Short mmCIF file of C-alpha atoms and ligand atoms in Angstrom, two decimals:
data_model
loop_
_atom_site.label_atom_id
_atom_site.label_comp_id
_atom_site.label_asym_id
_atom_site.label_seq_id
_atom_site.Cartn_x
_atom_site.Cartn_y
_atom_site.Cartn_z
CA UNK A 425 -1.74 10.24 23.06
CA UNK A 426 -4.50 7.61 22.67
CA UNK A 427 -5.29 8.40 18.62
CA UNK A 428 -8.37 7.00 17.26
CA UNK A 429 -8.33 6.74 13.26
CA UNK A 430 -11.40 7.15 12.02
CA UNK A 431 -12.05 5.22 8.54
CA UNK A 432 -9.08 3.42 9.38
CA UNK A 433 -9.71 0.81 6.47
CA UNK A 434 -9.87 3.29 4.16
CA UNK A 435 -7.46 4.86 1.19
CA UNK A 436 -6.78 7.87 3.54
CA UNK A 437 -6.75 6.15 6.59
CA UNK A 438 -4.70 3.61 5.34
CA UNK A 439 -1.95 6.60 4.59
CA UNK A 440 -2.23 8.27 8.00
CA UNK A 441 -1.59 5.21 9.80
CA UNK A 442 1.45 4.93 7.70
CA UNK A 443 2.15 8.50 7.96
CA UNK A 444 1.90 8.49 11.63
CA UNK A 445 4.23 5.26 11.70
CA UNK A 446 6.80 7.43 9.79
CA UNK A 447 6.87 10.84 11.87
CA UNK A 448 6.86 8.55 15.27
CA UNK A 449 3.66 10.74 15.74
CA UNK A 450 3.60 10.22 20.06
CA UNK A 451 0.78 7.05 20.17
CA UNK A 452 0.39 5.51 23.25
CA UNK A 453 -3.11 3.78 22.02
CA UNK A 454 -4.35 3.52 18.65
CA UNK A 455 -7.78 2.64 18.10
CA UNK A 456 -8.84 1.88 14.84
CA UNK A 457 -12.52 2.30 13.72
CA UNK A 458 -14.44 1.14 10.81
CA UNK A 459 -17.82 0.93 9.56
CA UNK A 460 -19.61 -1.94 10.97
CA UNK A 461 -18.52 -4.34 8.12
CA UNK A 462 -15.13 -3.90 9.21
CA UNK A 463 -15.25 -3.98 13.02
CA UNK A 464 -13.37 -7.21 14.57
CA UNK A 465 -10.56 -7.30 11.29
CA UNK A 466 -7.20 -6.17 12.55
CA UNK A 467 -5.33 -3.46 11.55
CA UNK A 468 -1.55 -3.53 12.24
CA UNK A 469 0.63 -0.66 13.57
CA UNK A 470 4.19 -0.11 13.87
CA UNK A 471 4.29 -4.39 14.53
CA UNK A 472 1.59 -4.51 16.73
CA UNK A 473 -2.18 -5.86 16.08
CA UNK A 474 -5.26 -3.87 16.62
CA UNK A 475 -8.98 -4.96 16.12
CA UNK A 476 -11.37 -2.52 14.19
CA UNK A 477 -13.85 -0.74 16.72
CA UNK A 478 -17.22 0.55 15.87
CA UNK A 479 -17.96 4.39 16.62
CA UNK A 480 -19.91 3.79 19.46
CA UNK A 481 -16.89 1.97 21.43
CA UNK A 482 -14.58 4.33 19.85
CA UNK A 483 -16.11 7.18 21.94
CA UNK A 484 -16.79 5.67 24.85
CA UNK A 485 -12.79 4.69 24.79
CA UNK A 486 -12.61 8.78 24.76
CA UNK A 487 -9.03 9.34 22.52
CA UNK A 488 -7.21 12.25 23.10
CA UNK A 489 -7.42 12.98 19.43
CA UNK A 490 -9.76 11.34 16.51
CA UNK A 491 -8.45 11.88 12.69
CA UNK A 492 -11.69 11.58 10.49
CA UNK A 493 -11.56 10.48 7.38
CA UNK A 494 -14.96 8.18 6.63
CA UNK A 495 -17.10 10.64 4.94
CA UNK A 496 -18.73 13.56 5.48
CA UNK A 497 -22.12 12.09 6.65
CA UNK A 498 -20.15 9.96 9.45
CA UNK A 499 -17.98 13.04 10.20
CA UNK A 500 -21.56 15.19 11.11
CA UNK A 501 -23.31 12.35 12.85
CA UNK A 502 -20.08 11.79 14.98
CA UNK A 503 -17.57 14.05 15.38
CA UNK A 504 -19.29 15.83 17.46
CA UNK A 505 -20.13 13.15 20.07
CA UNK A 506 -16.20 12.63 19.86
CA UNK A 507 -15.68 16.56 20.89
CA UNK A 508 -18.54 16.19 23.73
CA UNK A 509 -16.28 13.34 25.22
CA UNK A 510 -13.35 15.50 25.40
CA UNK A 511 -11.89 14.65 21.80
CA UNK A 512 -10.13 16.83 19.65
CA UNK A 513 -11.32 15.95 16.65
CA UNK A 514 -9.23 16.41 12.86
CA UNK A 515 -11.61 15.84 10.33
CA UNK A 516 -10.87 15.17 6.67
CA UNK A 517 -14.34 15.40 5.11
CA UNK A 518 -16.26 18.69 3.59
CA UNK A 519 -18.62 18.26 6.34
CA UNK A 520 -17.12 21.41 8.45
CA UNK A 521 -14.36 23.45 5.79
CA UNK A 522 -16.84 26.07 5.69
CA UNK A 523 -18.52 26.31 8.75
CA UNK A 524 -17.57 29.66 10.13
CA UNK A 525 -17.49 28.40 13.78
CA UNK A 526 -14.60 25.82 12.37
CA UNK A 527 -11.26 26.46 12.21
CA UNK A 528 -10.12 25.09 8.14
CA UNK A 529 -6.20 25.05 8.43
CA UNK A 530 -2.58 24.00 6.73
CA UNK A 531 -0.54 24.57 9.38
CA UNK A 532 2.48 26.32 6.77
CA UNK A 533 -0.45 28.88 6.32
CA UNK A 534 -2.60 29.36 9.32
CA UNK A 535 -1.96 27.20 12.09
CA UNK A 536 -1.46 29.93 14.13
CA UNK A 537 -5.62 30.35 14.66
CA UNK A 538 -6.12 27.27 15.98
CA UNK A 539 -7.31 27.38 19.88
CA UNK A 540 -7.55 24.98 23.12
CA UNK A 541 -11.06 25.93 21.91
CA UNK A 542 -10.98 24.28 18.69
CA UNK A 543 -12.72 20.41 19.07
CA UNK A 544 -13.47 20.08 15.58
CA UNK A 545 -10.80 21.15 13.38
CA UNK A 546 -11.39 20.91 9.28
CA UNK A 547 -8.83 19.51 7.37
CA UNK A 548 -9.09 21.49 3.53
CA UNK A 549 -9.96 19.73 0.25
CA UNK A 550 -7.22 17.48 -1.01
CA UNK A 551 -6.76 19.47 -4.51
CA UNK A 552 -7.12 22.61 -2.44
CA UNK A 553 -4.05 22.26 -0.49
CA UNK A 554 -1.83 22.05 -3.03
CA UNK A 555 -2.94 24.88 -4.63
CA UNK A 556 -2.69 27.33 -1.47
CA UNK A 557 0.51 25.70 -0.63
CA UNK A 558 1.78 27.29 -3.41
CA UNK A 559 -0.68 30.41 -4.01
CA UNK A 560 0.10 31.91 -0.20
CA UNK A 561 3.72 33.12 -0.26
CA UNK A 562 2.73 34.73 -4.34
CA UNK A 563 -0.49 36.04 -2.51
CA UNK A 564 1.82 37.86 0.08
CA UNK A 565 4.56 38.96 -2.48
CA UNK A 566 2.52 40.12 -5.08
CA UNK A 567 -1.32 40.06 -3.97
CA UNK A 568 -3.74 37.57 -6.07
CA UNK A 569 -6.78 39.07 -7.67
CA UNK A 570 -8.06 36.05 -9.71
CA UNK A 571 -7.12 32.47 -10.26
CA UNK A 572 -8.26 29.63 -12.82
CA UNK A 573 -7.47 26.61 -12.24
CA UNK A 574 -8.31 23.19 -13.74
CA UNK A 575 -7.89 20.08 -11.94
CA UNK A 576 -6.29 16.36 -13.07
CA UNK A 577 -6.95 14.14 -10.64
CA UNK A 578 -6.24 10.66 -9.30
CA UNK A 579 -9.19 7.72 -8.84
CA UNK A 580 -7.32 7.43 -5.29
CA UNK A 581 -9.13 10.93 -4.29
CA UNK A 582 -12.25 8.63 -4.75
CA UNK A 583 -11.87 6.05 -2.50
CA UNK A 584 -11.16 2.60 -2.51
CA UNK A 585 -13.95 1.37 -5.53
CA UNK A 586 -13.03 4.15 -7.33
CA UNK A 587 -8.94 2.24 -7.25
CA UNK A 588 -10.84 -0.71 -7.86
CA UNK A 589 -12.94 0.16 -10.72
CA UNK A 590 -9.53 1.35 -12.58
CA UNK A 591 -7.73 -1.69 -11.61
CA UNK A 592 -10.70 -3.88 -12.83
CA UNK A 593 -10.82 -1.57 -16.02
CA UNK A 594 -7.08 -2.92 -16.48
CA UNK A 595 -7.45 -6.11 -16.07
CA UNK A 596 -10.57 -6.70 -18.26
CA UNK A 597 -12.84 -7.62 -15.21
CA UNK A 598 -16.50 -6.36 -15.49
CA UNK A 599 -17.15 -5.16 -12.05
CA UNK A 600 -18.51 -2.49 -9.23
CA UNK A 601 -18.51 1.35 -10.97
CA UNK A 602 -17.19 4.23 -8.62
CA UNK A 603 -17.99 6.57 -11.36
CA UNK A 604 -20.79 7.22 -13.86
CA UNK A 605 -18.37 5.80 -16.76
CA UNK A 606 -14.98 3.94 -17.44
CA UNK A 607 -12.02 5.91 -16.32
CA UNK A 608 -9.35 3.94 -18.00
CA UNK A 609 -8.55 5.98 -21.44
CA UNK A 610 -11.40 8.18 -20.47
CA UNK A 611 -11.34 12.07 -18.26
CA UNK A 612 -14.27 12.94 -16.76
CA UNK A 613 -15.28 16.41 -16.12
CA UNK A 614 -17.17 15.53 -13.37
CA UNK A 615 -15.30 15.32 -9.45
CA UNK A 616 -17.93 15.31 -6.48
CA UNK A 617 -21.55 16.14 -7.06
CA UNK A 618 -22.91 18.44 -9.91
CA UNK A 619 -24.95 21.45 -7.79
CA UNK A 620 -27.52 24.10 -9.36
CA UNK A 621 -25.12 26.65 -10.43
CA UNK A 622 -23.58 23.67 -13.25
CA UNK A 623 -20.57 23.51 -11.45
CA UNK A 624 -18.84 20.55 -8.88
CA UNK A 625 -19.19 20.34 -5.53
CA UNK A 626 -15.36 19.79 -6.09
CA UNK A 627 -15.03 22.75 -8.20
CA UNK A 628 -16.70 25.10 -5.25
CA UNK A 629 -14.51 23.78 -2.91
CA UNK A 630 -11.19 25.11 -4.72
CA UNK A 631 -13.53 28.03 -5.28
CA UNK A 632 -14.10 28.87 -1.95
CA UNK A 633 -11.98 27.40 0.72
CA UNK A 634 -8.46 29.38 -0.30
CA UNK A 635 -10.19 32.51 1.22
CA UNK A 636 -10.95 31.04 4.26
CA UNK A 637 -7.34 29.38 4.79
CA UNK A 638 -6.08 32.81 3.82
CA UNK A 639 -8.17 35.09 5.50
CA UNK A 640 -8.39 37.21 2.45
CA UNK A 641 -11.78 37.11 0.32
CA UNK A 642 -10.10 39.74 -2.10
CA UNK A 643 -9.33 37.50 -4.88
CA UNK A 644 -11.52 35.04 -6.76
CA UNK A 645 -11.11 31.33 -8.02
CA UNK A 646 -12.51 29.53 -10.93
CA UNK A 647 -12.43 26.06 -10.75
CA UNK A 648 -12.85 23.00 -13.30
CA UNK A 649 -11.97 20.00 -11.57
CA UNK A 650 -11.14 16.82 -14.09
CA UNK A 651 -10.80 13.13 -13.15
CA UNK A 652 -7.93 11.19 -14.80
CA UNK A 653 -7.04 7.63 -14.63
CA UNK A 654 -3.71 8.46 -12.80
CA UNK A 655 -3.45 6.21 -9.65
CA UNK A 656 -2.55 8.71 -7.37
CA UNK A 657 -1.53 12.15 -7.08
CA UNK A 658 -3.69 15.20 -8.45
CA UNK A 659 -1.96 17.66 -11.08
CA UNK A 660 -3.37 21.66 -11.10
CA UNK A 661 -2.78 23.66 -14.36
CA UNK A 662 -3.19 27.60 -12.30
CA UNK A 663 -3.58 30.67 -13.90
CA UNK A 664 -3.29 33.60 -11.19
CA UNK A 665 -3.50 37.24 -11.78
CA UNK A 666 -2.07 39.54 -9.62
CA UNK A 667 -2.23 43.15 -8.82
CA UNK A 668 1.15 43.79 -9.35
CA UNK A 669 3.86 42.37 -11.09
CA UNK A 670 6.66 40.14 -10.56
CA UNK A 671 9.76 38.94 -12.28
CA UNK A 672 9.77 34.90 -13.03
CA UNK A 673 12.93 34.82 -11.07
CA UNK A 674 11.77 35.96 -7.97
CA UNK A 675 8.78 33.80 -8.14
CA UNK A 676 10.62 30.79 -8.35
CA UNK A 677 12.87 32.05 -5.46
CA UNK A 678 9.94 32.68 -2.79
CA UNK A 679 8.24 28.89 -4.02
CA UNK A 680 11.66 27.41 -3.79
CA UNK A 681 11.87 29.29 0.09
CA UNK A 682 8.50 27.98 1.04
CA UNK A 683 8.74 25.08 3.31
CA UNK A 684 6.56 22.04 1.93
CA UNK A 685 7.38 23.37 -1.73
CA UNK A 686 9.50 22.10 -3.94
CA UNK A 687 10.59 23.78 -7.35
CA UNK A 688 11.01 21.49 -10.23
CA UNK A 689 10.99 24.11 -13.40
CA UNK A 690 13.94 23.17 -16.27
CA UNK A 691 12.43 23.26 -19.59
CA UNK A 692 15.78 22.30 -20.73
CA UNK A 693 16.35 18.87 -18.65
CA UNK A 694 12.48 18.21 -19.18
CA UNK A 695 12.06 18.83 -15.06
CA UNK A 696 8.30 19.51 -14.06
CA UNK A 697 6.11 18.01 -11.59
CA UNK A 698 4.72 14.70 -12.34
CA UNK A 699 2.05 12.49 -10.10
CA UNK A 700 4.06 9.39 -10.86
CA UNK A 701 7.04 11.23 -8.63
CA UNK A 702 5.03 12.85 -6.16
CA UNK A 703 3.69 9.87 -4.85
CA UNK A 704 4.32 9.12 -1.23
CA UNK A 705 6.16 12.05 -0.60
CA UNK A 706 4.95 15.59 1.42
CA UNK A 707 5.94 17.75 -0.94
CA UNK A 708 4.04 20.22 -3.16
CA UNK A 709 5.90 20.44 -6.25
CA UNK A 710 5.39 23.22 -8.44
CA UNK A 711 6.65 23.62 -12.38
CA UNK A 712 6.39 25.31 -15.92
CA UNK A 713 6.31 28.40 -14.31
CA UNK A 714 6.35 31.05 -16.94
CA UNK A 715 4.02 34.43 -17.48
CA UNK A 716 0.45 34.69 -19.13
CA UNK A 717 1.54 36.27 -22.16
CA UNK A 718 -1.87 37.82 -23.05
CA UNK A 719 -2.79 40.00 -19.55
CA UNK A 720 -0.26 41.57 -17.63
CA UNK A 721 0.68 40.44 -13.96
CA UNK A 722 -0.40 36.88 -14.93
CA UNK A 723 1.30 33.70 -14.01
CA UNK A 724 1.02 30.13 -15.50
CA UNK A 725 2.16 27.28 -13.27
CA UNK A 726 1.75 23.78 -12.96
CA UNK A 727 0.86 21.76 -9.00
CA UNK A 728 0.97 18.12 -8.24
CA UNK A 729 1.12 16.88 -4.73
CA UNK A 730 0.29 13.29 -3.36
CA UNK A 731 -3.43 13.95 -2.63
CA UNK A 732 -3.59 10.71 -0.06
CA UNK A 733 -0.45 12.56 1.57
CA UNK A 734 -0.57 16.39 2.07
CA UNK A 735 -4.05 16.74 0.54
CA UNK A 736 -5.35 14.33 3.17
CA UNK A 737 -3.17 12.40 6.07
CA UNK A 738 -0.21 14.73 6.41
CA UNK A 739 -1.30 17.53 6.60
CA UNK A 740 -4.06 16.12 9.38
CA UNK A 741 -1.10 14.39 11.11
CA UNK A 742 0.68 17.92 10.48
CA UNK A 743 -2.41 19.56 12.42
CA UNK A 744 -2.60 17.13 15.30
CA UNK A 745 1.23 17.62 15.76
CA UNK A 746 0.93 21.81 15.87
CA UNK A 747 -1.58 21.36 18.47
CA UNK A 748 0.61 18.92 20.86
CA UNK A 749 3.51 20.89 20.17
CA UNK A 750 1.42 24.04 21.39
CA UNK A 751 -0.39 22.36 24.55
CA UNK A 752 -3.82 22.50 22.61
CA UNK A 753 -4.96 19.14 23.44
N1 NAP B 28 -8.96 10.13 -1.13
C1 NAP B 28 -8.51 11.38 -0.99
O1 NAP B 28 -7.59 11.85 -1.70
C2 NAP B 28 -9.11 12.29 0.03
C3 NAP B 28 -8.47 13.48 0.27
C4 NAP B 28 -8.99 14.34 1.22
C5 NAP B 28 -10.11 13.98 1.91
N2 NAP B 28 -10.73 12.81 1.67
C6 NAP B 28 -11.92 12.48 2.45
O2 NAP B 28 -11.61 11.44 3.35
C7 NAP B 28 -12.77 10.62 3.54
C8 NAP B 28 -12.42 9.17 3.22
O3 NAP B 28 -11.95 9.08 1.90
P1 NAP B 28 -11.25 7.76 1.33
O4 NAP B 28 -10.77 8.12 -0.01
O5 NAP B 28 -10.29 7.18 2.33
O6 NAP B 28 -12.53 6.77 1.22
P2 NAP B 28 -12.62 5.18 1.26
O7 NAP B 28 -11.37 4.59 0.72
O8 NAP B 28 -13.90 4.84 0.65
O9 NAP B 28 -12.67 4.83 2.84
C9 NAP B 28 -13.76 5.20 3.64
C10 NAP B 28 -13.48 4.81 5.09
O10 NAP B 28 -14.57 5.27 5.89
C11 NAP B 28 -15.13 4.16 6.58
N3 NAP B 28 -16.58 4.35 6.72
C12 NAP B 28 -17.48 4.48 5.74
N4 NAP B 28 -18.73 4.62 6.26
C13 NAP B 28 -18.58 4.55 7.60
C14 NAP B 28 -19.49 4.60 8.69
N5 NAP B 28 -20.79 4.75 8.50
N6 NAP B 28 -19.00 4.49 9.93
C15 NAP B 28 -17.66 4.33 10.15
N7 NAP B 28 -16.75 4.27 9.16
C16 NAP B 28 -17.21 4.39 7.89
C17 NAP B 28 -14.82 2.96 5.73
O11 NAP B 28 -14.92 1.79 6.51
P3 NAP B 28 -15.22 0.35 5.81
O12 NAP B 28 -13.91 -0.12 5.24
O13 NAP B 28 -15.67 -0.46 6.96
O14 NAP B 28 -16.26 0.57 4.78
C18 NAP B 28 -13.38 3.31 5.32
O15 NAP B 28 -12.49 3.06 6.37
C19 NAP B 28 -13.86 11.23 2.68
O16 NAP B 28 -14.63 12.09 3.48
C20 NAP B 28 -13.10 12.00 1.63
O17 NAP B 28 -13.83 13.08 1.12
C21 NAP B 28 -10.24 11.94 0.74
#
């Protein structure tokens, strides 16, 4: 496959060339592409050197497939000039989750959709991965009819200033601001854009996009999403009510049965998720599982995943894999 990585300079697209080092993802060419400031600095892969190419050049070298992860504004302006060329295009931005002419998958959940059809394929929000990685197998056992959640989330779900601005927080240095205000010692509750209705653009994503993945707009979410100055790795406190009930025991059995999930629930050893051990791996690890004790059929748990990893470049690289596996590209 001749890959093109698209924001290959970036925090996610720094990950997914790792990530497609690691899972000997079949590369044949890699072509990695930059903003303009970047084109002509290499980038090296799996011991070889490759130069930053602009967009333009990037299409014109027509890749098999093109993971996008360089903004949403790029992502419209280009991805579809990459699908016109013949490109199957994986794109990590919000530019096409909710488009309903776009596929928006995690291939545990719904990979099965996807089509010889599909050019542009939407890769969910990072914070809403997690969260469905662990709500679809409760959805199917015991059927979700609302879920609150509230976010904690890494500066590395920013970007690269955003890293910065904590690291220069740190060390004292007075520099470039990714975010309204200081993040060190601080939480902001305030991820993404603020739209009319008061709430996030981040907030609306978690709000919306679980229906889509699941096919289901049944249930409802409420979302507040939080930013912490954790360096990576986003934390979820959920709150889902279902219609019927369940029995804690057999909750933890089906999340400890889902592939991608990992259980990590022993009040007595002090075992929960943490972003400090979810970093760099694939899992979604899910803890303090224990029942709402003021509504029935309710359900407390706790999510952290590595957002750079399945909330962004694995489960792309996961995507791109399905369809080669399938013959879809
Ligand atoms: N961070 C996360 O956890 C996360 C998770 C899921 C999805 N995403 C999405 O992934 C995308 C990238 O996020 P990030 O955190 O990696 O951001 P980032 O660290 O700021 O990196 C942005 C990347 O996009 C490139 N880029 C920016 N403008 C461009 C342009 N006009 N043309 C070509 N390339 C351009 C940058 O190139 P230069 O280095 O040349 O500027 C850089 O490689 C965003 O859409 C974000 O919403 C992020």
């Amino acid at each position: 496959m001749k890959v093109a990585v698209v924001g290959a300079t970036g925090m996610v697209g720094e990950v997914m060339l790792k990530v497609l080092a690691e899972r000997n993802f079949p590369v044949t060419e890699l072509i990695p592409v930059a903003s303009e400031r970047s084109v002509g600095k290499t980038i090296t892969y799996k011991g070889t050197d490759y130069k930053v190419v602009g967009l333009e050049t990037a299409v014109s070298m027509r890749p098999d497939i093109a993971l996008f992860s360089a903004g949403g504004d790029t992502s419209v302006e280009w991805a579809p000039k990459f699908a016109e060329a013949g490109t199957t295009v994986v794109d990590n931005s919000s530019a096409w989750r909710m488009d309903p002419t776009k596929k928006l998958v995690v291939p545990e959940i719904n990979a099965n959709e996807l089509t010889k059809e599909d050019k542009i394929i939407a890769n969910p929000n990072c914070s809403t991965i997690q969260l469905v990685m662990a709500l679809a197998p409760l959805h199917k056992a015991f059927t979700m009819k609302r879920v609150v959640v509230s976010t904690y989330q890494s500066v590395s779900g920013t970007g690269v200033k955003a890293v910065k601005q904590l690291e220069n927080e740190i060390a004292g240095i007075d520099g470039e601001m990714a975010y309204p205000y200081p993040i060190g010692r601080n939480a902001l509750p305030h991820c993404d854009v603020f739209l009319e209705n008061g709430y996030t653009k981040e907030e609306m994503k978690l709000a919306q996009e679980p229906q889509k993945i699941l096919s289901d707009s049944t249930f409802s979410v409420s979302a507040t999403a939080v930013r912490i100055p954790t360096a990576g790795g986003h934390s979820e406190s959920v709150n889902v009510q279902f219609e019927n009930d369940f029995d804690l025991a057999e909750v933890r059995k089906i999340l400890s049965e889902t592939p991608g999930v990992v259980v990590q629930d022993n009040t007595a050893t002090n075992s929960y998720p943490m972003p400090i051990y979810a970093h760099d791996k694939d899992d979604v690890f899910v803890g303090r599982i224990r029942r709402d004790e003021t509504q029935p059929n309710t359900l407390n748990m706790w999510i952290v995943a590595d957002n750079l990893r399945k909330g962004a470049a694995t489960n792309t690289i996961q995507i791109a894999e399905y369809l080669i596996k399938n013959e879809l590209v």
